[in-house]
Coordinates of C-alpha atoms and ligand atoms in Angstrom, one line a residue:
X21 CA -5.1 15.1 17.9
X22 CA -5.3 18.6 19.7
X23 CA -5.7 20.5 16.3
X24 CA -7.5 20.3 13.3
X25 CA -5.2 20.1 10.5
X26 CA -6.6 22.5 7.5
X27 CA -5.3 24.0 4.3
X28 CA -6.9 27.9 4.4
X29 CA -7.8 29.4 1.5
X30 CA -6.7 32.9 1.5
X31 CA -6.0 34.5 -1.8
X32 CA -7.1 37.9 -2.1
X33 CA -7.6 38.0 1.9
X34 CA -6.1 40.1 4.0
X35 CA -3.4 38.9 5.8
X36 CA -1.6 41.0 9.0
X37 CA 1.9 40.6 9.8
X38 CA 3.4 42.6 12.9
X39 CA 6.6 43.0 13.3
X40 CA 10.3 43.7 11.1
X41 CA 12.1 40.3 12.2
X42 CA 13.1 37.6 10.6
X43 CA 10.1 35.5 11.5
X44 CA 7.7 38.1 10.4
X45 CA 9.6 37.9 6.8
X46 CA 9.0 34.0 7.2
X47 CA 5.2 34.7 7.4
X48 CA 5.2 37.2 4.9
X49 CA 6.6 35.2 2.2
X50 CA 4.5 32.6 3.0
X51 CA 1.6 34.7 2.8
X52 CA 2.3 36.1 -0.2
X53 CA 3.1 32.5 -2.0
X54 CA -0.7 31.7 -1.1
X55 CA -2.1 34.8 -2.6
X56 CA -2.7 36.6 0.2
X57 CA -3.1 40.3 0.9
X58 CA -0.5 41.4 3.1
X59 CA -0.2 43.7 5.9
X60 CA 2.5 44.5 7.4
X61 CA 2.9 46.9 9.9
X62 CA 6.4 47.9 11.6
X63 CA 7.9 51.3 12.1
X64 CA 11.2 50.2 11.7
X65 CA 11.6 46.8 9.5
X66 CA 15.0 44.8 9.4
X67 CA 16.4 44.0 6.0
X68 CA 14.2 40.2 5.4
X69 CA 11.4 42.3 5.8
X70 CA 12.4 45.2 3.4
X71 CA 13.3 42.8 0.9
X72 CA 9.7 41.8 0.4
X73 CA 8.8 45.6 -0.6
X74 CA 7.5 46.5 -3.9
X75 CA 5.9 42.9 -4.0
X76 CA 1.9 44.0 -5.7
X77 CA 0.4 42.1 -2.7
X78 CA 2.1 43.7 0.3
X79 CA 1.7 46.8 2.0
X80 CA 3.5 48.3 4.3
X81 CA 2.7 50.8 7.3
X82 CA 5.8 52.3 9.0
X83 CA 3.7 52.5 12.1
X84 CA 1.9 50.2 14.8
X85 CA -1.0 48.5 13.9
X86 CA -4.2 49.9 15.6
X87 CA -7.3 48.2 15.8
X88 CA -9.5 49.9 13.1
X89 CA -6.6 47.7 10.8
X90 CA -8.0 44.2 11.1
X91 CA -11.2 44.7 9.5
X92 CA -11.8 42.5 7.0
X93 CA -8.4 40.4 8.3
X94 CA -8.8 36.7 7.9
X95 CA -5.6 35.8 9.8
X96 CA -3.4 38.2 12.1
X97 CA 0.6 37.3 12.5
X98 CA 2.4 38.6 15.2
X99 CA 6.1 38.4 15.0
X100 CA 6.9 41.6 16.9
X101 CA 8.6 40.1 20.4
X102 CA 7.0 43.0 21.8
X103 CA 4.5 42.3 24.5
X104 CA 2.0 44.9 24.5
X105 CA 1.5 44.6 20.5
X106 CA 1.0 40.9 20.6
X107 CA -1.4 41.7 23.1
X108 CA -3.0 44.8 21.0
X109 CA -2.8 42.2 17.8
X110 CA -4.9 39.2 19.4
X111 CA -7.2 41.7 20.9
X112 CA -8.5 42.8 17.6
X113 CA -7.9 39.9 15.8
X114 CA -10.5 38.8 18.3
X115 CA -12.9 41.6 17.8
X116 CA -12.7 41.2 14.3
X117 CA -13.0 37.6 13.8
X118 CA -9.9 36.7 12.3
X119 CA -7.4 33.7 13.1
X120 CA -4.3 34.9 15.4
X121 CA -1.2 33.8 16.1
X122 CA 1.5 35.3 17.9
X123 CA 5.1 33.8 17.8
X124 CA 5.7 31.2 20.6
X125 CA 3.1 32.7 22.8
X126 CA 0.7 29.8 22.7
X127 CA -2.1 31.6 24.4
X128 CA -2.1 34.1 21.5
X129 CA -2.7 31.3 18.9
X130 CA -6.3 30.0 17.3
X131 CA -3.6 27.9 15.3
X132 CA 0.0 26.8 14.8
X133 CA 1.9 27.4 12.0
X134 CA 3.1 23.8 10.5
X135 CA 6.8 22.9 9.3
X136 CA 5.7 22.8 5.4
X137 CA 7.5 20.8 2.4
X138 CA 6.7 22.4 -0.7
X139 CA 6.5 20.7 -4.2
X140 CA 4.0 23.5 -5.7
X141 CA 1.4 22.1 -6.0
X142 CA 2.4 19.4 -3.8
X143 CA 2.7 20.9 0.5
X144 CA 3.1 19.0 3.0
X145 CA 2.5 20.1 6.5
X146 CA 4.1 18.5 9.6
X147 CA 3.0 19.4 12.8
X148 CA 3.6 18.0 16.8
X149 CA 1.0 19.9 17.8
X150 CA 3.3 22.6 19.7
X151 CA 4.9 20.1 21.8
X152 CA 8.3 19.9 20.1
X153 CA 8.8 21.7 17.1
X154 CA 12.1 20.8 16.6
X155 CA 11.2 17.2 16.0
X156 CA 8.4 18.7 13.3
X157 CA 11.6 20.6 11.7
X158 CA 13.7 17.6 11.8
X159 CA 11.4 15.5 10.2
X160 CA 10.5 18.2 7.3
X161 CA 14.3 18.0 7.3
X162 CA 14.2 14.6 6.1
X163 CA 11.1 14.7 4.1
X164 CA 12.6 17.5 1.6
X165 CA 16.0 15.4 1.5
X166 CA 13.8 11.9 0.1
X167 CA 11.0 13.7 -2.0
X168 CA 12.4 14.6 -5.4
X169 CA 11.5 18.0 -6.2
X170 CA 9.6 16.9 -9.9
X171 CA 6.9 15.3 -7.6
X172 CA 5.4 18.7 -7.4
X173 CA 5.7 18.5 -11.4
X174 CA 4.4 15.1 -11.7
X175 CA 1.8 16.3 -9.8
X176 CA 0.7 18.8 -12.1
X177 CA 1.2 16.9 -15.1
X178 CA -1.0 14.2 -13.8
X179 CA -3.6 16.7 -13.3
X180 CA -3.9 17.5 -16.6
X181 CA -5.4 13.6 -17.0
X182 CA -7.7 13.9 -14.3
X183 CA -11.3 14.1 -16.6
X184 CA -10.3 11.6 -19.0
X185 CA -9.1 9.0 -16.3
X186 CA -12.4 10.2 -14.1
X187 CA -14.2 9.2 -17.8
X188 CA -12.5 6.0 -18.5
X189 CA -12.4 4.6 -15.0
X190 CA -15.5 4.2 -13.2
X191 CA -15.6 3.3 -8.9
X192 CA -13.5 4.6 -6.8
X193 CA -11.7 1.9 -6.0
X194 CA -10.7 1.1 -9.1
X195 CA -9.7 4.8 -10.0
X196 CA -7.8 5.2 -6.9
X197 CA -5.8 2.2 -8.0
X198 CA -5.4 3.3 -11.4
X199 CA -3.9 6.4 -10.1
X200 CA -1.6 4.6 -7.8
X201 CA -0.5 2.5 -10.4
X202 CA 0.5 5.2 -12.7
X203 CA 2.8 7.3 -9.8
X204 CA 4.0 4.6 -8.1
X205 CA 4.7 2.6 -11.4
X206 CA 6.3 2.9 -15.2
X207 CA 4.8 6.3 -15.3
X208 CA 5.9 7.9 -12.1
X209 CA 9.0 6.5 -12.7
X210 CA 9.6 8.6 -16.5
X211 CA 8.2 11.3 -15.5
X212 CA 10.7 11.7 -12.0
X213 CA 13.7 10.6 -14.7
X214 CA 13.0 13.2 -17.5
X215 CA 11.6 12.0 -19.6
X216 CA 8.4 14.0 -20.0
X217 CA 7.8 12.5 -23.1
X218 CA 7.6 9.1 -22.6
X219 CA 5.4 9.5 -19.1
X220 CA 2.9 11.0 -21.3
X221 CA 2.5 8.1 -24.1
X222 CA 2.6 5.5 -20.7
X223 CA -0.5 7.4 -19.4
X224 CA -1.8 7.1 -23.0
X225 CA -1.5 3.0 -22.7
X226 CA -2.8 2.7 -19.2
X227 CA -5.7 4.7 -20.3
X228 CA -6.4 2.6 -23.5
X229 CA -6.1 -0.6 -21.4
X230 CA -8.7 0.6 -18.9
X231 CA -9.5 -1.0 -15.9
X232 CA -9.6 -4.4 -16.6
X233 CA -6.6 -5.2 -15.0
X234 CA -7.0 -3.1 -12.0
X235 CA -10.3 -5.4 -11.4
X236 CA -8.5 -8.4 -9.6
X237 CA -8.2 -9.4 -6.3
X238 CA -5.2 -9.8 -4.7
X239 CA -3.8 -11.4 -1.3
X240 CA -0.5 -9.9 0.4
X241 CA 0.6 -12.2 3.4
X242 CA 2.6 -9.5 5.2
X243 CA 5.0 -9.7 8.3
X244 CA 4.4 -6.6 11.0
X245 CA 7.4 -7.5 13.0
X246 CA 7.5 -8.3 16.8
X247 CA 5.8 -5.1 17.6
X248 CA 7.8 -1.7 17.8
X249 CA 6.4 -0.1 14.4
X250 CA 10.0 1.0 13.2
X251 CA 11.0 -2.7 13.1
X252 CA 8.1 -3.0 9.8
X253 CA 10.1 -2.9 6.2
X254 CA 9.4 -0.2 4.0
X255 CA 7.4 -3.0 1.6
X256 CA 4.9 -3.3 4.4
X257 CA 4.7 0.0 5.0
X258 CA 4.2 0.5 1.5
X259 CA 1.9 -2.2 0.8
X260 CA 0.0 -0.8 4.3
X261 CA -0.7 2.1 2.7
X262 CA -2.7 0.3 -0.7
X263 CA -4.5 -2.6 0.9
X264 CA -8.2 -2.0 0.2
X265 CA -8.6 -4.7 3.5
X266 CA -6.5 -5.6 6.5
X267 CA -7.7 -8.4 8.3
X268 CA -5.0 -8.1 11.9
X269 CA -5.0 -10.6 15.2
X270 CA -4.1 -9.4 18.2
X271 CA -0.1 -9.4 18.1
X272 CA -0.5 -6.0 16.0
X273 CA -0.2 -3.3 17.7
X274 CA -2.0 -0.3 17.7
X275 CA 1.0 1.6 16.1
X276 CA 1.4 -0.5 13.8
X277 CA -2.5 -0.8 12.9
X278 CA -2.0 3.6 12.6
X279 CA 0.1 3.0 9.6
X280 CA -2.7 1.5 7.4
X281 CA -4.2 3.9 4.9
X282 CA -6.8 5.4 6.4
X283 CA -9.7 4.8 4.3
X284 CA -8.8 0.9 4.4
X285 CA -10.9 -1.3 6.2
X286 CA -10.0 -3.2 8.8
X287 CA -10.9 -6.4 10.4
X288 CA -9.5 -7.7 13.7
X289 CA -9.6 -12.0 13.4
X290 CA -7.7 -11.9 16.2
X291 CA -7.8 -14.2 18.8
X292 CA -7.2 -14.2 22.4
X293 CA -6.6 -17.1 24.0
X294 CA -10.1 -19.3 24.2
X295 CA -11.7 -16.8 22.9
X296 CA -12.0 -16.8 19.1
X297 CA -12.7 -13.3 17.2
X298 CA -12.7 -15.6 14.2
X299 CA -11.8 -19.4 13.8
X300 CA -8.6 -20.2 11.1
X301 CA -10.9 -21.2 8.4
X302 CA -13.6 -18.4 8.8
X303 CA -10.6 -16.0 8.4
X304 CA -9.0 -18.4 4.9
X305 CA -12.8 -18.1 3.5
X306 CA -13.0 -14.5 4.1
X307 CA -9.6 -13.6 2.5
X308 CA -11.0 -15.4 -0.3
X309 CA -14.0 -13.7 -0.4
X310 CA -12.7 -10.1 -0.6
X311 CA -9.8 -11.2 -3.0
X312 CA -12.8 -12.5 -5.1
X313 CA -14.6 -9.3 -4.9
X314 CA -11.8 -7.6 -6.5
X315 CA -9.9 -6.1 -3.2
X316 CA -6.0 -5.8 -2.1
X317 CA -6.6 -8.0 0.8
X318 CA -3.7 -7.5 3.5
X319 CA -3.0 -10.5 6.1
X320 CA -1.0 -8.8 8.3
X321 CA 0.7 -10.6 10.5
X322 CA 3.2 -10.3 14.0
X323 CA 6.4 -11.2 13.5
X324 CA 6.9 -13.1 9.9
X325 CA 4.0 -15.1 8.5
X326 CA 6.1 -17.8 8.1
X327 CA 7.6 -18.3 11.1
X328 CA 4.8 -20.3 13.5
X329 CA 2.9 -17.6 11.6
X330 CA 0.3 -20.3 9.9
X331 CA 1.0 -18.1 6.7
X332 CA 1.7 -21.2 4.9
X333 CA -2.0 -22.8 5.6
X334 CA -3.9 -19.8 4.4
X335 CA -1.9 -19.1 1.1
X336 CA -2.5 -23.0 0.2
X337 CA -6.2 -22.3 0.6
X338 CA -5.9 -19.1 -1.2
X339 CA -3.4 -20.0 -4.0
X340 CA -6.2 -23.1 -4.5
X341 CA -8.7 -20.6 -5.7
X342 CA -6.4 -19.1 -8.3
X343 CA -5.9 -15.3 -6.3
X344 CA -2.5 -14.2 -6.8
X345 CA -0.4 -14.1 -3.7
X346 CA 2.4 -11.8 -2.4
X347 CA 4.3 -12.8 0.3
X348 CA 6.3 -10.1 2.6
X349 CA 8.2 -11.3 5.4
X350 CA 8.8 -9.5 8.8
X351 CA 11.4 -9.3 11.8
X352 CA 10.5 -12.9 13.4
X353 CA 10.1 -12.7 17.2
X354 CA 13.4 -14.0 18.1
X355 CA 15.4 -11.8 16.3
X356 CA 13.2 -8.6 17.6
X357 CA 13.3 -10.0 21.1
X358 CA 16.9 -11.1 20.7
X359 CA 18.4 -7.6 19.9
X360 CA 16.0 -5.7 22.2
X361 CA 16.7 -7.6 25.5
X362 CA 20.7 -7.8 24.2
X363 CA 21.2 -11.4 23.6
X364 CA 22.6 -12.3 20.5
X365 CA 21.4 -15.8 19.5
X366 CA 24.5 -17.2 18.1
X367 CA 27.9 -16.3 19.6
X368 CA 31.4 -17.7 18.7
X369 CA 32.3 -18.5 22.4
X370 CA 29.0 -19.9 23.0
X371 CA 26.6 -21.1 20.2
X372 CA 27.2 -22.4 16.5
X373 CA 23.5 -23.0 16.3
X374 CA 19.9 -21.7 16.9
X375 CA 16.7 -24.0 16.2
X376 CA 12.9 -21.6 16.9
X377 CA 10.7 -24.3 18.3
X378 CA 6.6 -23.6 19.7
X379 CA 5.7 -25.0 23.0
X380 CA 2.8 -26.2 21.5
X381 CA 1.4 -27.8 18.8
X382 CA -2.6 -28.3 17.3
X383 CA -2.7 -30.7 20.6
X384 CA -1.3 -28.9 23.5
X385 CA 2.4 -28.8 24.7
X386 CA 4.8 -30.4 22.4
X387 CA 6.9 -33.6 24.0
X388 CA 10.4 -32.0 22.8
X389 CA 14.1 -33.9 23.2
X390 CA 15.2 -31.0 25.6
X391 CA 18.2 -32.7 25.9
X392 CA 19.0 -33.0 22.3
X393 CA 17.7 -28.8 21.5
X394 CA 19.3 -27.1 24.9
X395 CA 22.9 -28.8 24.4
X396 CA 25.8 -26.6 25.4
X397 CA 26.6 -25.1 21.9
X398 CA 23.3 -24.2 20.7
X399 CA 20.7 -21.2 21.8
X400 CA 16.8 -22.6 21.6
X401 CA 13.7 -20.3 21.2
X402 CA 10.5 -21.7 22.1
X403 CA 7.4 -19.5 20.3
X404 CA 4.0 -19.8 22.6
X405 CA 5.6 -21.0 25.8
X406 CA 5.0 -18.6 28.7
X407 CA 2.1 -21.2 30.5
X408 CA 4.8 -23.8 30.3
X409 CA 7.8 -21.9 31.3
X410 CA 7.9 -24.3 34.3
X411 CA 6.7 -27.6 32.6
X412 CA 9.5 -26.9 29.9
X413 CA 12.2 -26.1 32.4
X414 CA 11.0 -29.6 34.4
X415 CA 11.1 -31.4 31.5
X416 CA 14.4 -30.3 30.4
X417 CA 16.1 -30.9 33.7
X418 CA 14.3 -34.7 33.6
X419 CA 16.1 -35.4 30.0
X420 CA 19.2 -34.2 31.7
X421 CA 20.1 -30.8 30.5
X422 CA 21.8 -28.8 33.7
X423 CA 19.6 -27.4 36.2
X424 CA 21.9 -23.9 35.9
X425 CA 21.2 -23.9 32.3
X426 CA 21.0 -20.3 31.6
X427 CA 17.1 -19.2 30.6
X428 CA 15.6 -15.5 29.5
X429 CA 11.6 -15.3 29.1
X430 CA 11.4 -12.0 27.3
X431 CA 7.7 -10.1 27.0
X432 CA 6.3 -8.1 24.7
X433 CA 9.8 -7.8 23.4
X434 CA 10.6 -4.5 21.4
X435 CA 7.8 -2.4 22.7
X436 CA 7.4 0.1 25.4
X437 CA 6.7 -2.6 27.7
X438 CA 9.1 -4.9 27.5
X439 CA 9.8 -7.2 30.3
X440 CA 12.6 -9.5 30.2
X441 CA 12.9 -12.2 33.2
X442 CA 16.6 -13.9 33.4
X443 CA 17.6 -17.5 35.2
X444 CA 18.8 -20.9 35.2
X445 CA 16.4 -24.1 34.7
X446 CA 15.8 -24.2 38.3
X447 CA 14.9 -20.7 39.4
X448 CA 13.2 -19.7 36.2
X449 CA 9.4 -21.1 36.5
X450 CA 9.1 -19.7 40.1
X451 CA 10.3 -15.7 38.9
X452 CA 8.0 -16.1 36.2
X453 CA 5.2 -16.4 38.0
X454 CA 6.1 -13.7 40.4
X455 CA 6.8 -11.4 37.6
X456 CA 3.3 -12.1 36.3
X457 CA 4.4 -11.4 32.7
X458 CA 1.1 -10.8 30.3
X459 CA 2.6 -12.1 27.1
X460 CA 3.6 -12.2 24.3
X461 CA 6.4 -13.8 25.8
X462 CA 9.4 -15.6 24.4
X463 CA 11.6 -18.0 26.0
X464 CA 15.8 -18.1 24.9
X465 CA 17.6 -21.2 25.9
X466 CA 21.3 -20.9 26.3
X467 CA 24.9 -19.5 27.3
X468 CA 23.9 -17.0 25.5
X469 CA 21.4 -15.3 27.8
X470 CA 24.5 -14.7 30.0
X471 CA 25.8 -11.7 27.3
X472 CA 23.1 -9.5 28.4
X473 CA 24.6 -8.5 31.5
X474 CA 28.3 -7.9 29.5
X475 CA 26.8 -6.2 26.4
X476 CA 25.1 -3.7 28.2
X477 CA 22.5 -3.1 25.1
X478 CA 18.9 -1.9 26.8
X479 CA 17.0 -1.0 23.4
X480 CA 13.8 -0.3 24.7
X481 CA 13.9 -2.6 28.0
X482 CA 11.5 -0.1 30.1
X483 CA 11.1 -2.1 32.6
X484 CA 13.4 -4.9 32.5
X485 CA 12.7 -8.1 35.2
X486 CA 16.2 -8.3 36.2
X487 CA 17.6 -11.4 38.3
X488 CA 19.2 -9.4 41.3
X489 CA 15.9 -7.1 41.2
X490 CA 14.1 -10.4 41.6
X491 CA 16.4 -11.5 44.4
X492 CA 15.9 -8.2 46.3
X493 CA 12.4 -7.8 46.2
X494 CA 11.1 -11.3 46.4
X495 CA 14.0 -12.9 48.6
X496 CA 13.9 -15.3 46.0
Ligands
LIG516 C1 1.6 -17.4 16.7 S1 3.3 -17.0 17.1 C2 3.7 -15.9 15.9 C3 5.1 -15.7 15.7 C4 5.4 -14.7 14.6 N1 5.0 -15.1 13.3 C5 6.9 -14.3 14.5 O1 7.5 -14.6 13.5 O2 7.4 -13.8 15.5 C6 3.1 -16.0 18.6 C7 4.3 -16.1 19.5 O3 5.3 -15.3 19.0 C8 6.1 -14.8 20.1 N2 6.0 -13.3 20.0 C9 5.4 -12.6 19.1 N3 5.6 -11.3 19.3 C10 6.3 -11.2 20.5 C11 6.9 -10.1 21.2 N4 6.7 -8.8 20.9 N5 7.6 -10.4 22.4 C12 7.8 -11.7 22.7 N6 7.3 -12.7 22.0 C13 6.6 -12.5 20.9 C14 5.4 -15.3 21.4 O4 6.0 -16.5 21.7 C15 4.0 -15.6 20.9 O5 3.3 -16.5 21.7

């Protein structure tokens, strides 16, 4: 983060604004909604400007600002598009201690000026930093378009409850949740319909039944998708943002991990192959421990939990103990994987049928019937193979399946740095070694992989493995 982000206080300060255009207008009304004291300074103002005089808080000076005028100035705007006065302007905002900013003339600027949402007394401030502010407007763009303008209301109305629920409900844990309860629940939901009325007796019941409900743990066994954080639902997002715990492994990626509510702690029980962060039942007993303690415990988990996730293990363990459980599944592997390297899994022309199989089981690799999972009309997706690409395609050629069996081992599928490595039984296990792929990995089995070079879809493939890049640059 290149700048601090902070809400300044500035009622009854002085604020400057130089300059008559339309962007000095833009500062001046904003300004003048915080309470400031404004400045302004312009010999000849356009009409924007003009349309702000006889406010009480502004002042206008049909001259040039000199630098005896930012004593006592807390924060200088220029919005002039003259040189020389955005060079008088930072000058003495300098001398005089106050905050500058000059319209896109970043080395004029102690700050940035944010794309703001405003629900009074609800603002939101969106900001890239200066890098692209037309992505900041887009986005403020869409944040006005899904925020209904009675949040700023509900806002204020919950305000007005604010001692008696600090009174009533003691931690703050348990008040936060309270809260949430109320505006993402029955109350929320009144007040952002109309009905004034009827928010206000809710709040009245919530408060009479206290916290005692608010006191129990919980487990959520959510899916994070195959890694590219756009692929989470908006229930994970949403239940990321009121976990008290996350306890993660090592398929979630940083991203992802970014979208968790920042005061939520989080524990990594990931493990990396050999080398255990935390064994399976360590990781059941210490879901059960938090939940027990009264926390919104969050498993979160690549792909979907249920898919070769082992979601089903820990909930059995967890439902035993009596801790209610919340199940939210995620975009499994395959399908991520699938649409990112542009191979559909099923096709009309080519496959009636998909099966997800793992490698490898509690004991090592699993002794599938190749011959009976790779047959002509069916895709296959083998979870957890990428040491036995090789083994796999050996085996499968023993049982019989065709040597020029079309094969895709996709890695790290749907992020930045996806690989995806394309073949036939026979070549496959020697341009996966060469390709050196890190893994996660999946492997697709099928006709199917053949549509990637038709379809043309390259989602995200960055740096995609390709079969006649192989050929050139390995003489494979
Ligand atoms: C323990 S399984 C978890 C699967 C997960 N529950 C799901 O539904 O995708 C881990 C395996 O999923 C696959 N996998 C997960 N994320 C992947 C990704 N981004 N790209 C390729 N394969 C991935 C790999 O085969 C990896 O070894």
């Amino acid at each position: 983060m290149d700048y601090l982000p902070i809400f300044l206080d500035v009622a009854g300060k002085v604020v400057i604004v130089d300059g008559g255009t339309t962007v000095a207008a833009r500062r001046i009304e904003r300004a003048l909604s915080a309470g400031a004291k404004v400045l302004n300074f312009d010999p000849d103002p356009g009409a924007e400007v003009r349309a702000f005089f006889g406010h009480d808080n502004l002042t206008h000076h049909a001259r040039l600002p000199v630098e005896a005028d930012f004593e006592g100035c807390l924060v200088a705007y220029g919005a002039s598009e003259v040189a020389e006065r955005d060079a008088l302007l930072y000058a003495a905002a300098k001398k005089h201690g106050a905050l500058a900013n000059v319209a896109d003339e970043k080395e004029y600027c102690d700050f940035i000026t944010p794309s703001v949402v405003e629900r009074d007394p609800l603002t939101i401030a969106i900001s890239t930093g200066g890098a692209a502010p037309v992505v900041a407007r887009i986005l403020r763009a869409r944040v006005e378009a899904m925020l209904p303008a009675a949040y700023g209301r509900l806002a204020d109305f919950l305000s007005g409850y604010r001692d008696r629920i600090a009174d009533k409900i003691k931690g703050g844990t348990a008040r936060r949740r309270f809260w949430e309860n109320m505006i993402e629940g029955s109350v929320g939901d009144a007040f952002l319909a109309g009905d004034e009325a009827l928010a206000a007796r809710l709040v009245e019941d919530d408060l009479a039944r206290g916290d005692t409900e608010l006191r129990r743990g919980e487990v959520w066994l959510v899916g994070a998708g195959p890694g590219d954080p756009d692929l989470l639902t908006f229930k994970a997002l949403r239940m990321m943002q009121h976990a008290d715990v996350v306890l993660y492994d090592r398929l979630i990626g940083p991203g992802i991990l970014d979208l968790v509510r920042r005061d939520a702690e989080r524990i990594n029980v990931g493990k990396v192959a050999g080398d255990h962060v935390m064994t399976q039942d360590e990781t059941t007993a210490l879901l059960i421990k938090l939940a027990k303690a009264g926390k919104r415990v969050l498993r979160l988990k690549g792909g979907d939990p249920f898919i070769f996730g082992r979601g089903g293990e820990e909930l059995e363990d967890v439902a035993e103990h009596g801790i209610p459980v919340i199940v939210v599944p995620g975009i499994t592997a395959a399908a991520g994987c699938g649409a990112s390297a542009g191979i559909p899994l099923t096709h009309r022309d080519h496959s009636q049928s998909v099966v997800f199989v793992t490698a490898h089981g509690k004991d090592g690799l699993l002794p599938h019937d190749w011959a009976r999972l790779a047959r002509h009309d069916q895709t296959v997706v083998v979870y957890m193979g990428l040491r036995f690409v090789a083994d796999i395609a050996e085996a499968a050629m023993a049982q019989g399946v065709p040597a020029e069996m079309p094969i895709a081992v996709i890695d790290n599928g749907t992020r930045t740095t996806q690989r995806v490595v394309t073949g036939t039984l026979a070549t496959i296990g020697n341009k996966v070694g060469v390709a050196d792929l890190k893994g996660p990995a999946l492997i697709v089995i099928g006709s199917v992989v053949t549509l990637r070079d038709t379809l043309g879809v390259d989602a995200v493939a960055r740096e995609d493995v390709h079969e006649m890049e192989l050929v050139a640059r390995e003489g494979l």
